[in-house]
Short mmCIF file of C-alpha atoms in Angstrom, two decimals:
data_model
loop_
_atom_site.label_atom_id
_atom_site.label_comp_id
_atom_site.label_asym_id
_atom_site.label_seq_id
_atom_site.Cartn_x
_atom_site.Cartn_y
_atom_site.Cartn_z
CA UNK A 1 -121.57 152.19 -244.96
CA UNK A 2 -123.71 149.16 -245.79
CA UNK A 3 -124.67 147.03 -242.80
CA UNK A 4 -125.82 143.40 -242.66
CA UNK A 5 -127.75 142.44 -239.51
CA UNK A 6 -128.30 138.73 -238.91
CA UNK A 7 -131.46 137.58 -237.14
CA UNK A 8 -135.21 137.83 -237.29
CA UNK A 9 -136.56 138.52 -233.80
CA UNK A 10 -137.65 141.47 -231.72
CA UNK A 11 -134.00 142.13 -230.84
CA UNK A 12 -133.15 142.67 -234.51
CA UNK A 13 -136.15 144.96 -234.96
CA UNK A 14 -134.94 147.08 -232.01
CA UNK A 15 -131.39 147.19 -233.43
CA UNK A 16 -132.60 148.02 -236.95
CA UNK A 17 -134.70 150.86 -235.56
CA UNK A 18 -131.65 152.43 -233.91
CA UNK A 19 -129.28 151.77 -236.80
CA UNK A 20 -131.69 153.52 -239.17
CA UNK A 21 -131.08 156.84 -237.39
CA UNK A 22 -127.28 156.76 -237.76
CA UNK A 23 -125.60 159.08 -240.29
CA UNK A 24 -123.08 156.27 -240.87
CA UNK A 25 -125.72 154.03 -242.44
CA UNK A 26 -125.89 153.49 -246.17
CA UNK A 27 -128.09 150.46 -246.87
CA UNK A 28 -129.30 148.22 -244.06
CA UNK A 29 -129.82 144.55 -244.92
CA UNK A 30 -131.44 142.15 -242.45
CA UNK A 31 -131.29 138.37 -242.84
CA UNK A 32 -133.84 136.92 -242.63
CA UNK A 33 -135.55 139.81 -240.84
CA UNK A 34 -139.27 140.04 -240.18
CA UNK A 35 -142.27 142.29 -240.82
CA UNK A 36 -140.86 144.84 -238.37
CA UNK A 37 -137.30 145.06 -239.69
CA UNK A 38 -138.66 145.61 -243.22
CA UNK A 39 -139.67 149.11 -242.09
CA UNK A 40 -136.03 150.07 -241.49
CA UNK A 41 -134.12 148.17 -244.18
CA UNK A 42 -134.24 145.41 -246.76
CA UNK A 43 -134.90 141.84 -245.64
CA UNK A 44 -132.92 139.20 -247.54
CA UNK A 45 -133.05 135.40 -247.61
CA UNK A 46 -129.90 133.84 -246.19
CA UNK A 47 -128.86 130.84 -244.08
CA UNK A 48 -127.35 132.80 -241.22
CA UNK A 49 -125.55 129.78 -239.73
CA UNK A 50 -123.69 129.14 -243.02
CA UNK A 51 -120.46 131.12 -242.72
CA UNK A 52 -119.64 130.81 -246.41
CA UNK A 53 -123.08 132.08 -247.45
CA UNK A 54 -122.79 135.05 -245.09
CA UNK A 55 -119.28 135.86 -246.34
CA UNK A 56 -120.49 135.71 -249.95
CA UNK A 57 -123.35 138.08 -249.08
CA UNK A 58 -120.96 140.51 -247.41
CA UNK A 59 -118.85 140.67 -250.57
CA UNK A 60 -121.81 140.93 -252.93
CA UNK A 61 -123.56 143.66 -250.92
CA UNK A 62 -120.32 145.54 -250.13
CA UNK A 63 -121.00 145.27 -246.40
CA UNK A 64 -118.81 147.43 -244.17
CA UNK A 65 -120.23 146.07 -240.90
CA UNK A 66 -121.72 142.69 -240.06
CA UNK A 67 -123.75 142.57 -236.83
CA UNK A 68 -124.62 139.07 -235.64
CA UNK A 69 -127.81 139.17 -233.58
CA UNK A 70 -128.51 135.60 -232.37
CA UNK A 71 -126.15 133.17 -230.66
CA UNK A 72 -126.42 130.21 -233.06
CA UNK A 73 -124.42 131.79 -235.93
CA UNK A 74 -121.72 132.86 -233.48
CA UNK A 75 -121.40 129.37 -231.99
CA UNK A 76 -121.31 128.00 -235.56
CA UNK A 77 -118.28 130.18 -236.34
CA UNK A 78 -119.87 132.59 -238.82
CA UNK A 79 -117.85 135.50 -237.43
CA UNK A 80 -114.62 133.50 -237.91
CA UNK A 81 -115.38 132.86 -241.58
CA UNK A 82 -116.29 136.46 -242.40
CA UNK A 83 -113.24 137.86 -240.61
CA UNK A 84 -111.03 135.46 -242.53
CA UNK A 85 -112.56 135.93 -245.98
CA UNK A 86 -113.78 139.55 -245.90
CA UNK A 87 -111.04 141.84 -244.54
CA UNK A 88 -113.05 144.88 -245.60
CA UNK A 89 -115.99 143.91 -243.37
CA UNK A 90 -115.84 144.70 -239.66
CA UNK A 91 -117.65 142.06 -237.59
CA UNK A 92 -119.60 142.74 -234.39
CA UNK A 93 -119.73 139.39 -232.61
CA UNK A 94 -117.12 137.01 -231.20
CA UNK A 95 -115.42 134.13 -232.97
CA UNK A 96 -116.46 130.59 -232.07
CA UNK A 97 -113.92 130.40 -229.24
CA UNK A 98 -115.52 133.39 -227.51
CA UNK A 99 -119.05 132.24 -228.35
CA UNK A 100 -118.37 129.07 -226.33
CA UNK A 101 -119.09 131.21 -223.26
CA UNK A 102 -122.75 130.83 -224.25
CA UNK A 103 -122.55 127.71 -226.36
CA UNK A 104 -121.38 125.58 -223.42
CA UNK A 105 -122.48 126.17 -219.83
CA UNK A 106 -119.68 123.88 -218.67
CA UNK A 107 -117.05 125.89 -220.56
CA UNK A 108 -118.48 129.09 -219.09
CA UNK A 109 -118.52 127.83 -215.49
CA UNK A 110 -114.98 126.54 -215.78
CA UNK A 111 -113.93 129.93 -217.21
CA UNK A 112 -115.58 131.73 -214.27
CA UNK A 113 -113.85 129.45 -211.77
CA UNK A 114 -110.48 129.79 -213.46
CA UNK A 115 -110.62 133.58 -213.45
CA UNK A 116 -112.19 134.20 -210.07
CA UNK A 117 -115.61 135.39 -211.25
CA UNK A 118 -118.10 134.83 -208.39
CA UNK A 119 -120.63 132.15 -209.28
CA UNK A 120 -122.58 129.30 -207.67
CA UNK A 121 -120.80 125.99 -206.87
CA UNK A 122 -121.46 123.36 -209.55
CA UNK A 123 -120.69 119.94 -210.96
CA UNK A 124 -120.55 118.98 -214.64
CA UNK A 125 -122.38 115.76 -215.54
CA UNK A 126 -122.63 113.44 -218.50
CA UNK A 127 -123.32 109.73 -218.94
CA UNK A 128 -119.91 108.83 -217.50
CA UNK A 129 -120.43 110.23 -213.99
CA UNK A 130 -124.11 109.78 -213.19
CA UNK A 131 -123.34 107.99 -209.91
CA UNK A 132 -121.19 110.93 -208.80
CA UNK A 133 -124.02 113.28 -209.78
CA UNK A 134 -126.56 111.28 -207.77
CA UNK A 135 -124.33 111.55 -204.72
CA UNK A 136 -123.91 115.29 -205.31
CA UNK A 137 -127.69 115.71 -205.48
CA UNK A 138 -128.11 113.92 -202.12
CA UNK A 139 -125.77 116.46 -200.51
CA UNK A 140 -127.55 119.56 -201.82
CA UNK A 141 -129.99 121.85 -200.09
CA UNK A 142 -133.07 122.52 -202.20
CA UNK A 143 -134.09 124.21 -204.41
CA UNK A 144 -131.21 123.64 -206.84
CA UNK A 145 -130.69 124.26 -210.55
CA UNK A 146 -129.99 121.88 -213.44
CA UNK A 147 -128.96 123.40 -216.77
CA UNK A 148 -128.42 121.92 -220.20
CA UNK A 149 -124.88 122.51 -221.42
CA UNK A 150 -125.79 123.63 -224.94
CA UNK A 151 -128.08 126.16 -226.59
CA UNK A 152 -131.77 125.85 -225.73
CA UNK A 153 -133.17 129.26 -226.65
CA UNK A 154 -133.26 130.37 -223.03
CA UNK A 155 -135.32 127.35 -221.95
CA UNK A 156 -132.65 124.90 -220.76
CA UNK A 157 -132.59 125.83 -217.06
CA UNK A 158 -134.78 123.96 -214.57
CA UNK A 159 -135.22 124.78 -210.87
CA UNK A 160 -135.74 121.56 -208.90
CA UNK A 161 -137.39 121.62 -205.48
CA UNK A 162 -136.53 118.19 -204.06
CA UNK A 163 -134.14 115.27 -204.43
CA UNK A 164 -136.75 113.24 -206.30
CA UNK A 165 -137.46 116.15 -208.66
CA UNK A 166 -133.73 116.64 -209.23
CA UNK A 167 -133.12 112.95 -209.99
CA UNK A 168 -136.01 112.82 -212.47
CA UNK A 169 -134.91 116.05 -214.18
CA UNK A 170 -131.29 114.91 -214.40
CA UNK A 171 -132.18 111.64 -216.13
CA UNK A 172 -134.74 113.39 -218.34
CA UNK A 173 -132.13 115.88 -219.54
CA UNK A 174 -129.35 113.37 -220.07
CA UNK A 175 -131.88 111.24 -221.92
CA UNK A 176 -132.30 113.97 -224.53
CA UNK A 177 -135.01 116.32 -223.23
CA UNK A 178 -133.28 119.15 -225.11
CA UNK A 179 -131.62 116.95 -227.72
CA UNK A 180 -127.84 117.08 -227.94
CA UNK A 181 -127.86 120.30 -225.89
CA UNK A 182 -128.63 118.33 -222.71
CA UNK A 183 -126.37 115.32 -223.26
CA UNK A 184 -124.18 117.17 -220.76
CA UNK A 185 -125.57 119.26 -217.90
CA UNK A 186 -124.46 121.22 -214.88
CA UNK A 187 -125.96 120.97 -211.42
CA UNK A 188 -125.48 124.08 -209.33
CA UNK A 189 -126.58 125.62 -206.06
CA UNK A 190 -129.63 127.86 -206.19
CA UNK A 191 -128.74 131.48 -205.40
CA UNK A 192 -131.55 133.32 -203.58
CA UNK A 193 -131.57 136.93 -204.69
CA UNK A 194 -132.66 139.34 -207.40
CA UNK A 195 -131.69 139.01 -211.05
CA UNK A 196 -130.54 141.64 -213.50
CA UNK A 197 -128.95 141.74 -216.94
CA UNK A 198 -125.83 143.78 -217.66
CA UNK A 199 -124.70 144.38 -221.24
CA UNK A 200 -121.06 145.19 -221.96
CA UNK A 201 -119.64 146.32 -225.31
CA UNK A 202 -116.04 145.14 -225.50
CA UNK A 203 -113.22 144.59 -227.97
CA UNK A 204 -111.44 142.30 -225.51
CA UNK A 205 -109.42 145.18 -224.06
CA UNK A 206 -111.68 148.16 -223.29
CA UNK A 207 -115.39 148.10 -222.50
CA UNK A 208 -118.50 150.26 -222.12
CA UNK A 209 -121.51 149.32 -219.99
CA UNK A 210 -125.06 149.82 -221.30
CA UNK A 211 -128.18 150.41 -219.16
CA UNK A 212 -129.07 147.59 -216.76
CA UNK A 213 -132.30 145.64 -217.33
CA UNK A 214 -134.35 142.90 -215.74
CA UNK A 215 -136.28 140.38 -217.82
CA UNK A 216 -139.21 138.11 -216.98
CA UNK A 217 -138.63 134.51 -218.07
CA UNK A 218 -141.72 132.63 -216.88
CA UNK A 219 -144.71 132.44 -219.20
CA UNK A 220 -147.38 133.37 -216.65
CA UNK A 221 -148.21 136.14 -214.20
CA UNK A 222 -146.52 135.85 -210.83
CA UNK A 223 -143.54 134.07 -212.41
CA UNK A 224 -145.54 130.90 -213.02
CA UNK A 225 -145.46 128.45 -215.89
CA UNK A 226 -142.55 127.29 -218.04
CA UNK A 227 -139.41 129.24 -218.84
CA UNK A 228 -139.50 131.19 -222.08
CA UNK A 229 -137.08 133.31 -224.05
CA UNK A 230 -138.52 136.30 -222.17
CA UNK A 231 -142.00 137.82 -221.71
CA UNK A 232 -140.99 141.37 -220.85
CA UNK A 233 -138.29 143.61 -219.43
CA UNK A 234 -137.74 146.76 -217.43
CA UNK A 235 -134.94 149.31 -217.07
CA UNK A 236 -133.64 150.79 -214.80
CA UNK A 237 -133.35 148.19 -212.03
CA UNK A 238 -133.53 149.88 -208.65
CA UNK A 239 -131.19 147.52 -206.80
CA UNK A 240 -128.49 147.85 -209.48
CA UNK A 241 -127.28 151.14 -207.99
CA UNK A 242 -123.86 152.75 -208.43
CA UNK A 243 -122.31 150.76 -205.57
CA UNK A 244 -123.55 147.46 -206.97
CA UNK A 245 -122.39 148.35 -210.48
CA UNK A 246 -118.92 149.25 -209.21
CA UNK A 247 -118.74 145.75 -207.72
CA UNK A 248 -119.94 144.27 -211.01
CA UNK A 249 -117.19 146.08 -212.90
CA UNK A 250 -114.49 145.10 -210.40
CA UNK A 251 -115.52 141.50 -209.69
CA UNK A 252 -117.19 140.36 -212.92
CA UNK A 253 -116.42 142.53 -215.96
CA UNK A 254 -112.70 143.13 -215.41
CA UNK A 255 -111.87 139.49 -214.53
CA UNK A 256 -113.85 138.37 -217.59
CA UNK A 257 -112.08 140.71 -220.03
CA UNK A 258 -108.69 139.91 -218.49
CA UNK A 259 -109.54 136.20 -218.59
CA UNK A 260 -110.30 136.39 -222.30
CA UNK A 261 -106.91 138.01 -222.85
CA UNK A 262 -105.01 135.48 -220.74
CA UNK A 263 -106.78 132.56 -222.43
CA UNK A 264 -105.94 133.99 -225.85
CA UNK A 265 -109.59 134.40 -226.88
CA UNK A 266 -110.19 137.45 -229.12
CA UNK A 267 -113.54 139.07 -228.47
CA UNK A 268 -115.31 141.90 -230.29
CA UNK A 269 -118.98 142.24 -229.54
CA UNK A 270 -121.34 142.30 -226.58
CA UNK A 271 -121.10 140.33 -223.35
CA UNK A 272 -124.40 139.73 -221.61
CA UNK A 273 -123.96 139.10 -217.89
CA UNK A 274 -126.88 137.31 -216.24
CA UNK A 275 -126.36 138.37 -212.62
CA UNK A 276 -127.89 137.59 -209.25
CA UNK A 277 -127.67 140.23 -206.54
CA UNK A 278 -127.24 138.42 -203.22
CA UNK A 279 -126.89 140.66 -200.17
CA UNK A 280 -125.54 143.47 -202.34
CA UNK A 281 -122.93 141.24 -204.00
CA UNK A 282 -122.97 140.20 -207.69
CA UNK A 283 -122.87 136.51 -208.67
CA UNK A 284 -122.72 135.49 -212.31
CA UNK A 285 -125.37 133.02 -213.43
CA UNK A 286 -124.43 132.91 -217.10
CA UNK A 287 -122.78 134.60 -220.03
CA UNK A 288 -124.52 135.33 -223.30
CA UNK A 289 -122.52 136.53 -226.28
CA UNK A 290 -125.26 138.69 -227.85
CA UNK A 291 -127.91 141.18 -226.84
CA UNK A 292 -130.84 139.69 -224.94
CA UNK A 293 -134.38 139.57 -226.25
CA UNK A 294 -136.58 141.32 -225.04
CA UNK A 295 -134.05 143.29 -222.92
CA UNK A 296 -132.57 144.95 -226.02
CA UNK A 297 -135.82 146.87 -226.45
CA UNK A 298 -135.53 148.65 -223.09
CA UNK A 299 -131.72 148.90 -223.07
CA UNK A 300 -131.63 150.73 -226.41
CA UNK A 301 -134.48 153.04 -225.41
CA UNK A 302 -132.33 154.27 -222.51
CA UNK A 303 -129.07 154.44 -224.49
CA UNK A 304 -128.18 157.84 -225.90
CA UNK A 305 -125.80 158.42 -228.79
CA UNK A 306 -125.10 156.66 -232.08
CA UNK A 307 -125.47 152.92 -231.42
CA UNK A 308 -124.34 151.92 -234.91
CA UNK A 309 -121.16 153.98 -234.57
CA UNK A 310 -120.49 152.33 -231.19
CA UNK A 311 -120.93 148.83 -232.66
CA UNK A 312 -118.62 149.74 -235.55
CA UNK A 313 -115.95 151.00 -233.13
CA UNK A 314 -116.09 147.75 -231.14
CA UNK A 315 -115.93 145.67 -234.33
CA UNK A 316 -112.78 147.54 -235.38
CA UNK A 317 -111.12 146.95 -231.99
CA UNK A 318 -111.60 150.56 -230.89
CA UNK A 319 -114.02 150.23 -227.96
CA UNK A 320 -112.22 153.15 -226.30
CA UNK A 321 -113.97 155.37 -228.89
CA UNK A 322 -117.48 154.33 -227.82
CA UNK A 323 -119.43 157.40 -226.75
CA UNK A 324 -122.83 156.38 -225.42
CA UNK A 325 -124.82 157.68 -222.46
CA UNK A 326 -127.70 156.53 -220.28
CA UNK A 327 -130.92 158.56 -220.29
CA UNK A 328 -132.65 159.58 -217.07
CA UNK A 329 -135.88 157.84 -217.99
CA UNK A 330 -137.51 154.42 -217.68
CA UNK A 331 -138.52 151.80 -220.23
CA UNK A 332 -140.87 148.82 -219.96
CA UNK A 333 -141.25 146.12 -222.62
CA UNK A 334 -144.20 143.72 -222.87
CA UNK A 335 -144.15 140.70 -225.19
CA UNK A 336 -147.38 139.89 -227.01
CA UNK A 337 -147.19 136.15 -227.66
CA UNK A 338 -149.16 133.55 -229.56
CA UNK A 339 -151.22 131.07 -227.56
CA UNK A 340 -149.17 128.03 -226.59
CA UNK A 341 -145.80 129.76 -226.39
CA UNK A 342 -143.17 128.57 -225.41
CA UNK A 343 -144.57 125.38 -226.93
CA UNK A 344 -145.97 124.95 -230.41
CA UNK A 345 -148.10 127.81 -231.71
CA UNK A 346 -150.54 128.17 -234.58
CA UNK A 347 -149.06 130.36 -237.32
CA UNK A 348 -150.60 132.32 -240.18
CA UNK A 349 -153.05 134.61 -238.35
CA UNK A 350 -152.93 138.25 -239.53
CA UNK A 351 -151.33 140.76 -237.15
CA UNK A 352 -152.59 144.34 -236.90
CA UNK A 353 -151.86 147.36 -234.74
CA UNK A 354 -155.21 149.10 -234.33
CA UNK A 355 -153.89 152.61 -233.69
CA UNK A 356 -150.66 154.53 -234.18
CA UNK A 357 -148.48 154.08 -231.07
CA UNK A 358 -148.72 157.02 -228.69
CA UNK A 359 -145.78 159.23 -227.82
CA UNK A 360 -143.18 157.20 -225.94
CA UNK A 361 -144.31 153.88 -227.39
CA UNK A 362 -142.93 151.55 -230.04
CA UNK A 363 -144.17 148.26 -231.46
CA UNK A 364 -141.30 145.98 -232.45
CA UNK A 365 -142.48 143.01 -234.48
CA UNK A 366 -140.55 139.78 -233.99
CA UNK A 367 -142.41 136.56 -234.78
CA UNK A 368 -144.32 138.06 -237.70
CA UNK A 369 -143.55 137.94 -241.42
CA UNK A 370 -145.19 139.57 -244.42
CA UNK A 371 -146.71 137.29 -247.02
CA UNK A 372 -147.06 137.95 -250.73
CA UNK A 373 -150.20 139.95 -249.95
CA UNK A 374 -148.21 142.37 -247.78
CA UNK A 375 -150.06 141.35 -244.61
CA UNK A 376 -148.04 140.66 -241.45
CA UNK A 377 -148.84 137.20 -240.11
CA UNK A 378 -147.90 135.18 -237.03
CA UNK A 379 -144.76 133.15 -237.71
CA UNK A 380 -143.54 132.18 -234.21
CA UNK A 381 -144.31 132.52 -230.52
CA UNK A 382 -143.16 136.00 -229.54
CA UNK A 383 -145.04 138.04 -232.13
CA UNK A 384 -144.37 141.57 -230.89
CA UNK A 385 -142.45 143.44 -228.21
CA UNK A 386 -144.13 146.66 -227.16
CA UNK A 387 -142.04 149.31 -225.41
CA UNK A 388 -143.21 152.19 -223.26
CA UNK A 389 -140.85 155.02 -222.27
CA UNK A 390 -141.50 157.82 -219.78
CA UNK A 391 -140.03 159.63 -216.80
CA UNK A 392 -140.58 156.69 -214.43
CA UNK A 393 -141.46 153.00 -214.49
CA UNK A 394 -145.09 153.55 -213.45
CA UNK A 395 -145.86 155.75 -216.46
CA UNK A 396 -143.70 153.72 -218.85
CA UNK A 397 -145.66 150.62 -217.85
CA UNK A 398 -148.99 152.34 -218.53
CA UNK A 399 -147.84 153.35 -222.01
CA UNK A 400 -146.52 149.86 -222.75
CA UNK A 401 -149.76 148.11 -221.78
CA UNK A 402 -152.04 150.63 -223.49
CA UNK A 403 -150.08 150.08 -226.69
CA UNK A 404 -149.82 146.29 -226.26
CA UNK A 405 -153.60 146.11 -226.13
CA UNK A 406 -153.74 147.56 -229.66
CA UNK A 407 -151.70 144.67 -231.13
CA UNK A 408 -154.31 142.22 -232.41
CA UNK A 409 -154.11 138.66 -233.71
CA UNK A 410 -155.93 135.41 -232.98
CA UNK A 411 -155.34 134.15 -229.42
CA UNK A 412 -152.86 136.89 -228.49
CA UNK A 413 -151.66 136.73 -224.89
CA UNK A 414 -149.30 138.58 -222.57
CA UNK A 415 -148.24 138.75 -218.95
CA UNK A 416 -150.05 141.51 -217.07
CA UNK A 417 -147.50 141.98 -214.28
CA UNK A 418 -144.37 143.16 -216.09
CA UNK A 419 -142.52 145.80 -214.01
CA UNK A 420 -145.06 145.64 -211.16
#
C-alpha cells in the first residue's frame, strides 16, 4: 500500500520512521517532508493545504492511505476533498467539521460545555463585547488565561498575572497580535495543577488510547521565556496512573466521542487531549486534532505493534481492530532549536550529527532540509528532536542529552531541564 504523509516537522519524521517498519507499506511519500523523512521515504513538493492538489497527488501516486500530520490542512478541509474525490484512498484525519475542535477555541469550549466535559469556566470575546470582557476580567482571581481563538502554532495562549496585564493582553490580541487568529479570544480561569497529553485513536465510535506524555512549552529552563511549539517531552507521566486514566476515559474521552456522534460530526483520526490534573481529577484545556510535536517522538517510542496498520484501521472506520500496546520503558525527547526560536531564526547553517546515535537513541530532523549539495541545513526553529529510550526516565534522559550534544549547527540551543 502506498502512503502519503503530509507535513514536514519532527512529528512527521517520527511517523515516517515507524511507518517504514510496517509490512503493509509499499512506497512512502512525504509532502513536503524534510532531511529526516527523506531517510524513510520520498519527499515530494506539494501545497498541503490545497485539497485539490492533494487529491490529484493521491490519484497519481495510487495512494491507499493519506495521513495528515499538521492541523492547518485539516482545518482547510483537505480530508473532506480527498474523501469525496478519492474513494480508493483511506484518510487518517478528520473533516473540517471535526478539525474545528482545534481550529476554534470557542467552538471547542462550547462543545465541552454542551457535552459535559470538565473544563475551566470561560467567556468568548470579540470586538462586540469588550465592555463585558472588561467586567469579567475585574471579577477574576489571578493568574488567568487568554487564548486566541484560531491557529497559532501552539503559541496563542497567554497567562496573565494581574488585571492590568489581562487588559493589555486582551486589547493586544483583539488588535491583531496573532493576526486573524486572535480577532476572537477566550478568557478562562487558570487551573492550578499538572499537565499531560493524552492521544486517542478514534473512528468516532471506538477508540484506543496511546501512551501518555508531558511536553515542555516554554523556551527556557525552569519554564521561563515565551511559549513555543514544544521544547521536549517525556513519557510515562507518573501522576497519570490507572485511576486517573480511568477518569479520563469516563469523563473526557467517552463524552467527547459520544458528543461527536450526537452533533453529527464524523471523525477518523487522532484526538489530542491537553489535560490538567487537579486534585486527581482531569480537566480538559484543549483539543488538538493531530499528533503533538514533540510528544509524538516519545509516544511512538513507547507504542508497540504496527502503527501504520492501526492508522489504516482507524481511517477505514475500524478502530475496533487496532492492536497496539504500551511498552514498560521510558522515553525522553529534547528539541535542539535554532537561536531566536520561537521568534525569527537564521536559516541555512549546515546541520551535522557528529556520531552515530547510541543504542536507545534516535535523531529526528524537523526544521532541516537538504539542498542541492545533499547537505542538511537549518530551515526553521526546531531543527531536531532527539529521543532517548531506556528502562526508566533517569537513564532515558541521559541518553537523550548525550545524543543531543552531538547535533551540531551554528547557535544551536536546547533546554537542559527536560524530564528533571
